[in-house]
PDB file of C-alpha atoms and ligand atoms in Angstrom:
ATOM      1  CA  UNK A   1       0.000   0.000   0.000  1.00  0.00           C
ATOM      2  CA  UNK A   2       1.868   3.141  -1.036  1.00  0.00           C
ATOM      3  CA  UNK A   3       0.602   6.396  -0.468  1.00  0.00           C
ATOM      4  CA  UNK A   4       1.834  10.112  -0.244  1.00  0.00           C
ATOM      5  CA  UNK A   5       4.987  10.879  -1.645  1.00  0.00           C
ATOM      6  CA  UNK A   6       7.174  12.186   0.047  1.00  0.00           C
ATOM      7  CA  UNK A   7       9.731  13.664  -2.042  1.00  0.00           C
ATOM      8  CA  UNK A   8      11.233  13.289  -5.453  1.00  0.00           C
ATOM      9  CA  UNK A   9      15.101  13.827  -5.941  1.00  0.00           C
ATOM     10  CA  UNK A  10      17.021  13.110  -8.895  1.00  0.00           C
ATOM     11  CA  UNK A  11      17.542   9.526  -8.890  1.00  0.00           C
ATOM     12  CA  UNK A  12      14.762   8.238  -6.291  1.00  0.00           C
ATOM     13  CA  UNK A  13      11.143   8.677  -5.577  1.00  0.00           C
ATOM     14  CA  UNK A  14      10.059   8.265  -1.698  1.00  0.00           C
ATOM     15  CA  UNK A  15       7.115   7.339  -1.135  1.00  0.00           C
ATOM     16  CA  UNK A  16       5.075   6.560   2.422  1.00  0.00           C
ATOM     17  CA  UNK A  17       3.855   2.644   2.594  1.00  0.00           C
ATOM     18  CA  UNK A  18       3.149   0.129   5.545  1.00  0.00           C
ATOM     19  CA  UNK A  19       5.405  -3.586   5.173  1.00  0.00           C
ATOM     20  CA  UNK A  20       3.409  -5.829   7.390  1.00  0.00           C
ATOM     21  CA  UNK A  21       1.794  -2.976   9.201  1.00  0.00           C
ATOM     22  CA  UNK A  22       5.104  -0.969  10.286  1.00  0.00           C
ATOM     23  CA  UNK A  23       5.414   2.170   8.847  1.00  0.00           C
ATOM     24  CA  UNK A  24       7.619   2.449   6.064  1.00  0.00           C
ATOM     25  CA  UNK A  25       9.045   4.529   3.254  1.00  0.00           C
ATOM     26  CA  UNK A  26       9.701   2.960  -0.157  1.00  0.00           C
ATOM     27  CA  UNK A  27      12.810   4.733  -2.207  1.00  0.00           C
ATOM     28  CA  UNK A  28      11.722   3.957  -5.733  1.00  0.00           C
ATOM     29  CA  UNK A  29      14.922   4.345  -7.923  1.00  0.00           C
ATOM     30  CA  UNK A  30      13.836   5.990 -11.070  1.00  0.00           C
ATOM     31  CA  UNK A  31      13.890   4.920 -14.722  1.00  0.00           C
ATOM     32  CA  UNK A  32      15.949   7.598 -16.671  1.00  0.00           C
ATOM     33  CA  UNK A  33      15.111   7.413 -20.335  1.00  0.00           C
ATOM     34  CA  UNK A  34      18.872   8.743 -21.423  1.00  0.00           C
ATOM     35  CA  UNK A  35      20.350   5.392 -20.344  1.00  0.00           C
ATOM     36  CA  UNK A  36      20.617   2.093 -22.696  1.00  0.00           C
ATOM     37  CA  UNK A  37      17.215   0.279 -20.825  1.00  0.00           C
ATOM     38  CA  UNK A  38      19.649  -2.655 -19.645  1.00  0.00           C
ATOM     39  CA  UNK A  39      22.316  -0.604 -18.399  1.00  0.00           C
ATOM     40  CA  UNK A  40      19.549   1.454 -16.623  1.00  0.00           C
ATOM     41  CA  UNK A  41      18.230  -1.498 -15.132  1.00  0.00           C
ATOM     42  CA  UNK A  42      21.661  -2.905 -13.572  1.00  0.00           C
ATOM     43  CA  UNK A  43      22.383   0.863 -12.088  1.00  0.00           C
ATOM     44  CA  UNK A  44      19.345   1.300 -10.733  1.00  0.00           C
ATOM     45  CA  UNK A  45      19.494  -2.461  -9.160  1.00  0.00           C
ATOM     46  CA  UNK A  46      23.350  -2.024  -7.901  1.00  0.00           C
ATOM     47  CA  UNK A  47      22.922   1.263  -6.451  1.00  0.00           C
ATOM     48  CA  UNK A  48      20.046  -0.188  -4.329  1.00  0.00           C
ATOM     49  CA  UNK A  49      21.688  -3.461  -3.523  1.00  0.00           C
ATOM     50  CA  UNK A  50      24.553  -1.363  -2.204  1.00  0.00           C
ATOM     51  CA  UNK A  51      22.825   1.177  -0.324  1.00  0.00           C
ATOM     52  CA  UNK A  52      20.491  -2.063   1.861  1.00  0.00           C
ATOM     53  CA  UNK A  53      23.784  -3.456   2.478  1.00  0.00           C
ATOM     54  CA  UNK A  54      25.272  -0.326   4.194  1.00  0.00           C
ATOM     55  CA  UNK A  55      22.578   0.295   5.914  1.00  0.00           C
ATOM     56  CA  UNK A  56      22.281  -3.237   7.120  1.00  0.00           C
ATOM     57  CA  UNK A  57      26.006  -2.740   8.175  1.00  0.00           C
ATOM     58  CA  UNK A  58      25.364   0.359  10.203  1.00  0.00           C
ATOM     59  CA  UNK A  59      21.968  -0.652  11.581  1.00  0.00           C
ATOM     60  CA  UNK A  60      23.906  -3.983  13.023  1.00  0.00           C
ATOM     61  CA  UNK A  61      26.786  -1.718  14.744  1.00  0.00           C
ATOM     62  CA  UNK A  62      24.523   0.502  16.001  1.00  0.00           C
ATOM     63  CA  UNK A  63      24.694   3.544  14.300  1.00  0.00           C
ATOM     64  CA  UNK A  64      21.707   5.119  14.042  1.00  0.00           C
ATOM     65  CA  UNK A  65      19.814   4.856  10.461  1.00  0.00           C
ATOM     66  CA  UNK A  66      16.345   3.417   9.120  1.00  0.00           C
ATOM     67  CA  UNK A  67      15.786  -0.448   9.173  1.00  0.00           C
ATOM     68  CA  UNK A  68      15.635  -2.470   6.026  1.00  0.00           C
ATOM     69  CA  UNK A  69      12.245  -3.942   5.928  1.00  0.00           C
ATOM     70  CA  UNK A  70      12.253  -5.148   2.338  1.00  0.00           C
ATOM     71  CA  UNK A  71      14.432  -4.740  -0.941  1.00  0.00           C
ATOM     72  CA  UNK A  72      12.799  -5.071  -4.407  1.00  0.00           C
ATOM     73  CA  UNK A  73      14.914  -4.818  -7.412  1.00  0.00           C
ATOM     74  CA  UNK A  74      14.510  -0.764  -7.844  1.00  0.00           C
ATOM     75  CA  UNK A  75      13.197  -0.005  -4.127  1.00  0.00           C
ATOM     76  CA  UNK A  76      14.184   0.003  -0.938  1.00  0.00           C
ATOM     77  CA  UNK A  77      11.688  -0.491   1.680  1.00  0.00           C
ATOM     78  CA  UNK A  78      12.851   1.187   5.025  1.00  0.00           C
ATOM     79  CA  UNK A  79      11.358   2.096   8.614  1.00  0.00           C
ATOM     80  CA  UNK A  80       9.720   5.476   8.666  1.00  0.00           C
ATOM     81  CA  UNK A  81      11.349   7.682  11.093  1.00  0.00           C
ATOM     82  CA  UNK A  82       8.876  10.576  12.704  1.00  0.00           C
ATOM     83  CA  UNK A  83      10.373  14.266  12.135  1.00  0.00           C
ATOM     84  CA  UNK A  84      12.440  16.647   9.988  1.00  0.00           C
ATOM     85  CA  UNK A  85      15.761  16.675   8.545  1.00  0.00           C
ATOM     86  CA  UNK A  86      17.953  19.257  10.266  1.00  0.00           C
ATOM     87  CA  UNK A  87      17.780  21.772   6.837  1.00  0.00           C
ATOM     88  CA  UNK A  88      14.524  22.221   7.234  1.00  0.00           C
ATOM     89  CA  UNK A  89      14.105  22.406  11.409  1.00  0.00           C
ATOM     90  CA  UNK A  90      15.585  24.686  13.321  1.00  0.00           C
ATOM     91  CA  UNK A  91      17.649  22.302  15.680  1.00  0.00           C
ATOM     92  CA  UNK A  92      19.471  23.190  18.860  1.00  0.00           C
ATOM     93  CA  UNK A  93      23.428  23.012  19.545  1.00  0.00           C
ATOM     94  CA  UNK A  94      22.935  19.546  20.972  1.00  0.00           C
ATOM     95  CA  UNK A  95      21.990  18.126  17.213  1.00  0.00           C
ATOM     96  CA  UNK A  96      25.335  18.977  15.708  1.00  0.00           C
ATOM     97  CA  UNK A  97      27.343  17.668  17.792  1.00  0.00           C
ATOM     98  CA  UNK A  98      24.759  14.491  17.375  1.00  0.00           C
ATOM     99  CA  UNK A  99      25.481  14.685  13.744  1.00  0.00           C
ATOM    100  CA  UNK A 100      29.621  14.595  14.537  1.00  0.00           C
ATOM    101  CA  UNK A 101      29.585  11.676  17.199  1.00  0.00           C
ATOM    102  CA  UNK A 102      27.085  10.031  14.545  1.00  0.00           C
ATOM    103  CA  UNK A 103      29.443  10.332  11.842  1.00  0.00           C
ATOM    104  CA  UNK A 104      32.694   9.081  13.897  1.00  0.00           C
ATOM    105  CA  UNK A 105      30.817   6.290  14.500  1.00  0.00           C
ATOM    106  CA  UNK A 106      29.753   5.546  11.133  1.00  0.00           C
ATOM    107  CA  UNK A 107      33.399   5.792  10.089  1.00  0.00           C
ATOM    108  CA  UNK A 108      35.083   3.830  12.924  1.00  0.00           C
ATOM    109  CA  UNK A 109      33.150   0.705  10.963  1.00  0.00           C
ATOM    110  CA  UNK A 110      34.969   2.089   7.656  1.00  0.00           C
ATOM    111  CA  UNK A 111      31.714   3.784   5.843  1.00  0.00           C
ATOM    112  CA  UNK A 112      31.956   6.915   4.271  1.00  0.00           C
ATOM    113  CA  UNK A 113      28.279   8.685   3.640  1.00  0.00           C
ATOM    114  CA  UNK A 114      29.197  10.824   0.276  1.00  0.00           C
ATOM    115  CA  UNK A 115      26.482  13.111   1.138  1.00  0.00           C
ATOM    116  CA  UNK A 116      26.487  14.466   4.621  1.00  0.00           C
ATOM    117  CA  UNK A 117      24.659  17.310   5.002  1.00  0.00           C
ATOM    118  CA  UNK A 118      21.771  18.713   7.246  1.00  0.00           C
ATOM    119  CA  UNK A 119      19.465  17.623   4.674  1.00  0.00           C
ATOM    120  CA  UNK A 120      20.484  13.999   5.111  1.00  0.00           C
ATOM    121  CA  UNK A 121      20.395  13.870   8.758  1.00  0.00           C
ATOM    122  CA  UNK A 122      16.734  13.342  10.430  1.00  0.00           C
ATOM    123  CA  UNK A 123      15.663  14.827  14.418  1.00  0.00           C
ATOM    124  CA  UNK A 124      13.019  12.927  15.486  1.00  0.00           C
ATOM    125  CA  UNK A 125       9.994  13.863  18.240  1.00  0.00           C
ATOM    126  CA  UNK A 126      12.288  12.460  20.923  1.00  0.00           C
ATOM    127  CA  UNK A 127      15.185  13.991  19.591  1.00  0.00           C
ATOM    128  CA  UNK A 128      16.942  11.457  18.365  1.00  0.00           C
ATOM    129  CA  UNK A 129      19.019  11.929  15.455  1.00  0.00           C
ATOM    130  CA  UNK A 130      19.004   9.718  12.437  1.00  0.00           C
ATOM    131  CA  UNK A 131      21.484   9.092   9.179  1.00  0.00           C
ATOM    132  CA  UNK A 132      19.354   8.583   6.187  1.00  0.00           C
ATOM    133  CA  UNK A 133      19.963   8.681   2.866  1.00  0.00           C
ATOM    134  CA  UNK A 134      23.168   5.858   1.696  1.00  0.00           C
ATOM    135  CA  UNK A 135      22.564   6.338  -2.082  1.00  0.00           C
ATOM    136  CA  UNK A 136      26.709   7.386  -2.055  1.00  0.00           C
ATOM    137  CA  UNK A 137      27.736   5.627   0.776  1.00  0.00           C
ATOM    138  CA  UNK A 138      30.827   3.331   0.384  1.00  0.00           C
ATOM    139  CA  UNK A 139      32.577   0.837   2.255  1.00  0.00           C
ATOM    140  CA  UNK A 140      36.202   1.801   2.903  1.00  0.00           C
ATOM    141  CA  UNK A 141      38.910   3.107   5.477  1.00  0.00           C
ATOM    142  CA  UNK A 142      39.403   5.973   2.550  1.00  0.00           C
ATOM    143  CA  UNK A 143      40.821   9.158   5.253  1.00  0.00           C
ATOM    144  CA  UNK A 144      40.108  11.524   2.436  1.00  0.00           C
ATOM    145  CA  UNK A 145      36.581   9.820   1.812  1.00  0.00           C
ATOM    146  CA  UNK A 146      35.993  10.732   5.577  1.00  0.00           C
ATOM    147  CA  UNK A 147      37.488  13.850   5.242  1.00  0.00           C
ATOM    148  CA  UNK A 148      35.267  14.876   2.689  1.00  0.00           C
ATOM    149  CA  UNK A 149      32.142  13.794   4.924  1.00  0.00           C
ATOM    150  CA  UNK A 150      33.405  16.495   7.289  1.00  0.00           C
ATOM    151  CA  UNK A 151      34.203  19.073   4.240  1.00  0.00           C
ATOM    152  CA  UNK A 152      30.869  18.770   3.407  1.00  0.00           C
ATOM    153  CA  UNK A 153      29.453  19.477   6.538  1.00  0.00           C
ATOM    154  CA  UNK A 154      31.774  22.230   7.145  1.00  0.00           C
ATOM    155  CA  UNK A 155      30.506  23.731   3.795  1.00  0.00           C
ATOM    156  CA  UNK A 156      26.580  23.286   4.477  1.00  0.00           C
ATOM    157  CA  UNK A 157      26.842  24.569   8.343  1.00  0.00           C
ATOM    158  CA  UNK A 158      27.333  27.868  10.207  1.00  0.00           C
ATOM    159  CA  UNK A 159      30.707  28.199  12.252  1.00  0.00           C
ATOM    160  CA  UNK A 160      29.519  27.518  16.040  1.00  0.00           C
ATOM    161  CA  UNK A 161      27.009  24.574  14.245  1.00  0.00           C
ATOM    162  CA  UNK A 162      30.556  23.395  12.785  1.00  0.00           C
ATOM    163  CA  UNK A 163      32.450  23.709  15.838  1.00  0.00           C
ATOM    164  CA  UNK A 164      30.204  21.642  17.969  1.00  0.00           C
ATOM    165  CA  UNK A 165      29.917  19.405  15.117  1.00  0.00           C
ATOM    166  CA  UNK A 166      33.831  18.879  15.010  1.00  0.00           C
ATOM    167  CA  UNK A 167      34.515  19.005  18.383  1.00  0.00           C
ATOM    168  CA  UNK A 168      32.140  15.774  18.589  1.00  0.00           C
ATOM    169  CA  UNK A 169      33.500  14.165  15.903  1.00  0.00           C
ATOM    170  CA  UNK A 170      37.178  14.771  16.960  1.00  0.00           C
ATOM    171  CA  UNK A 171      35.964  12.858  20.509  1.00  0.00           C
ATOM    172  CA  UNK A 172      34.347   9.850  18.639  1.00  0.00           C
ATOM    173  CA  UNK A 173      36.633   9.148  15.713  1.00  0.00           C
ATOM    174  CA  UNK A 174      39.045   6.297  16.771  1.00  0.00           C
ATOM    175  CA  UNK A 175      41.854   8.137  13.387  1.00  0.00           C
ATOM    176  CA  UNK A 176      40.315  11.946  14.354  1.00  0.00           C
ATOM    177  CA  UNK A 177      43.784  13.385  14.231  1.00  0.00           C
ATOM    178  CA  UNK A 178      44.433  12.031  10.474  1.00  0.00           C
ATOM    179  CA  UNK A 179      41.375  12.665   8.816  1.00  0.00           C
ATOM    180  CA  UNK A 180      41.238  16.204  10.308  1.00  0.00           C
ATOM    181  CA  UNK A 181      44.795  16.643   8.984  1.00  0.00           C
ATOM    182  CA  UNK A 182      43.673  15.450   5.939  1.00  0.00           C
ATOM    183  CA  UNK A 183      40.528  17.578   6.290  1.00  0.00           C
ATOM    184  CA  UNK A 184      43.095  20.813   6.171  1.00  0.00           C
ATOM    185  CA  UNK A 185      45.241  19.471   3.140  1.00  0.00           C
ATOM    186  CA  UNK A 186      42.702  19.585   1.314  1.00  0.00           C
ATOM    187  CA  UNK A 187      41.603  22.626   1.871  1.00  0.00           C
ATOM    188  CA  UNK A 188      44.906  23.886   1.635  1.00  0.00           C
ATOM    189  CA  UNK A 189      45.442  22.166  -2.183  1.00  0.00           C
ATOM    190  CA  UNK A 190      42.084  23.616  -3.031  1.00  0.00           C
ATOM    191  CA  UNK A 191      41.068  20.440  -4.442  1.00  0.00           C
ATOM    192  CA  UNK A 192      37.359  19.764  -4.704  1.00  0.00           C
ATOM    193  CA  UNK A 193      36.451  23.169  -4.309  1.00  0.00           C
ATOM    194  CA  UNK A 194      33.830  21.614  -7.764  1.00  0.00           C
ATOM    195  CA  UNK A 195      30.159  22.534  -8.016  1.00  0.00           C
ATOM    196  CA  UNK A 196      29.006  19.251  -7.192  1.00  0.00           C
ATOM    197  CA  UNK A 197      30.200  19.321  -3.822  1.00  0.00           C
ATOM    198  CA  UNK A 198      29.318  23.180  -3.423  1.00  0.00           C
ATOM    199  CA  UNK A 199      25.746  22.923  -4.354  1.00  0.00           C
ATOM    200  CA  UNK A 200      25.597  19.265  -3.033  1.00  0.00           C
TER     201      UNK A 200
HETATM  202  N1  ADP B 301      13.394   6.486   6.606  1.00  0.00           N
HETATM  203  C1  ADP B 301      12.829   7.664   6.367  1.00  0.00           C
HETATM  204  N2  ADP B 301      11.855   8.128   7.186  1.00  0.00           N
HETATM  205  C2  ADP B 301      11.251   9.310   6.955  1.00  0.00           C
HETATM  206  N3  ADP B 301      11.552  10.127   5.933  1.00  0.00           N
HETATM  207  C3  ADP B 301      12.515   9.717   5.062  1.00  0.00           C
HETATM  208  C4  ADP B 301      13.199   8.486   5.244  1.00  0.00           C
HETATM  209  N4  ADP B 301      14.090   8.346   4.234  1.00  0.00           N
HETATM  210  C5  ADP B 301      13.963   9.440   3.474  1.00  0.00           C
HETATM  211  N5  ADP B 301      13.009  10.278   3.961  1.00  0.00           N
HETATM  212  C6  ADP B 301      12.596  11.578   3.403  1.00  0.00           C
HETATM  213  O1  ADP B 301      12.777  11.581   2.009  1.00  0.00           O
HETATM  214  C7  ADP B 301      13.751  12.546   1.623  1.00  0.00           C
HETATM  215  C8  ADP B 301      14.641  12.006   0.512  1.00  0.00           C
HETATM  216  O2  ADP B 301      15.251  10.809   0.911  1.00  0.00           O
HETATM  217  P1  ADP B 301      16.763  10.494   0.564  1.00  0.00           P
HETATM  218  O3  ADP B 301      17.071   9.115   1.022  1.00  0.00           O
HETATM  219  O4  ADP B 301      17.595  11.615   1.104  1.00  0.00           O
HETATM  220  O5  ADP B 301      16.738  10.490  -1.018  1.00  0.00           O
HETATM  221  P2  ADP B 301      17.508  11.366  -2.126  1.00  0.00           P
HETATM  222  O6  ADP B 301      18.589  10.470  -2.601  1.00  0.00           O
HETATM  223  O7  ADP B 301      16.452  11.636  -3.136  1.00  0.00           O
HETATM  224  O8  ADP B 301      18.031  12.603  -1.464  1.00  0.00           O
HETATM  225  C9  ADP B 301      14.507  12.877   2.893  1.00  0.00           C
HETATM  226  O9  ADP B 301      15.021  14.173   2.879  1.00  0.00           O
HETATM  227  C10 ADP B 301      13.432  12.707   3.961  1.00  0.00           C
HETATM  228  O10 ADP B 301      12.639  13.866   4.045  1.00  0.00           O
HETATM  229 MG1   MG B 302      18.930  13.039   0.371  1.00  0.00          MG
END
């Protein structure tokens, strides 16, 4: 049973659904018409393999992210989590450093997000903050893959948001000192400084 949607980015459709009665969300990958139809159909089916097995990964260590309820060849069927994603809420100082011990702990298991912004991290009614979208995630003890995870941030956040956010991090991270290091090389070499990763 799907129902409202719930937003429409440029890859997936989400959509609100029940899977035996729990509330759900359903992340419909999208046909695009510009790819060859088989190539389309083994993105569209890797890309959603890959993004239920990270967050099978992180759900089992504990870090905290939606449950896989189902996976379908295109769609993802995940536990619906109550409240708003911190771009769109107003959250308090408490929720960015959240977001930092949230992301040391996602990379002390070697996963790097690829997208780790406000808009990808979800407050809930008890205050409890939640990772969501994996669509870039990767497996790997990468320091400049976690490096840009806090780049991004850094880029996407106000200064004291940043600072609790870091500070956090810095406490959690079990290889802080090294990807922070790396974290100032590259901002040094200018590298990355690309529209994708300004404009997310
Ligand atoms: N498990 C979930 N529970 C509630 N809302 C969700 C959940 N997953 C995604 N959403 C909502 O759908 C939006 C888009 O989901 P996301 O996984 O970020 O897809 P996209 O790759 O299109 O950005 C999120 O910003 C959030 O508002
Ligand atoms: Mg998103």
């Amino acid at each position: 049973m799907v129902t409202g949607k719930i937003s429409e980015g440029a890859e997936a459709v989400i959509y609100e659904t029940e899977v035996l009665d729990i509330p759900a969300v359903v992340k419909d990958r999208i046909k695009k018409e510009y790819r060859i139809a088989k190539l389309d159909d083994e993105i569209r089916r890797a890309r959603t393999k890959k993004e239920a097995r990270i967050l099978a990964l992180a759900s089992s260590k504990g870090v905290n992210v939606p449950r896989v309820l189902l996976v379908e060849e295109h769609r993802l069927y995940l536990t619906k989590l109550d409240g708003g994603t911190l771009n769109v809420l107003k959250p308090s100082k408490k929720a960015f450093g959240d977001a930092g011990r949230m992301l040391a702990k996602l990379h002390n298991i070697n996963v790097s997000h690829g997208d780790y912004t406000p808009a990808n991290l979800l407050l809930d009614k008890s205050g409890r903050l939640w990772i969501i979208d994996f669509g870039l995630a990767e497996i790997t003890n990468s320091v400049e893959e976690k490096a840009l995870d806090i780049l991004l941030m850094k880029r996407s956040v106000g200064k004291a948001e940043y600072r609790d956010f870091a500070e956090a991090y810095a406490k959690g991270s079990d290889r802080s000192e090294g990807i922070l290091e790396r974290l100032g090389e590259i901002e040094r070499r200018g590298r990355y400084q690309t529209r994708t990763l300004l404009t997310g």
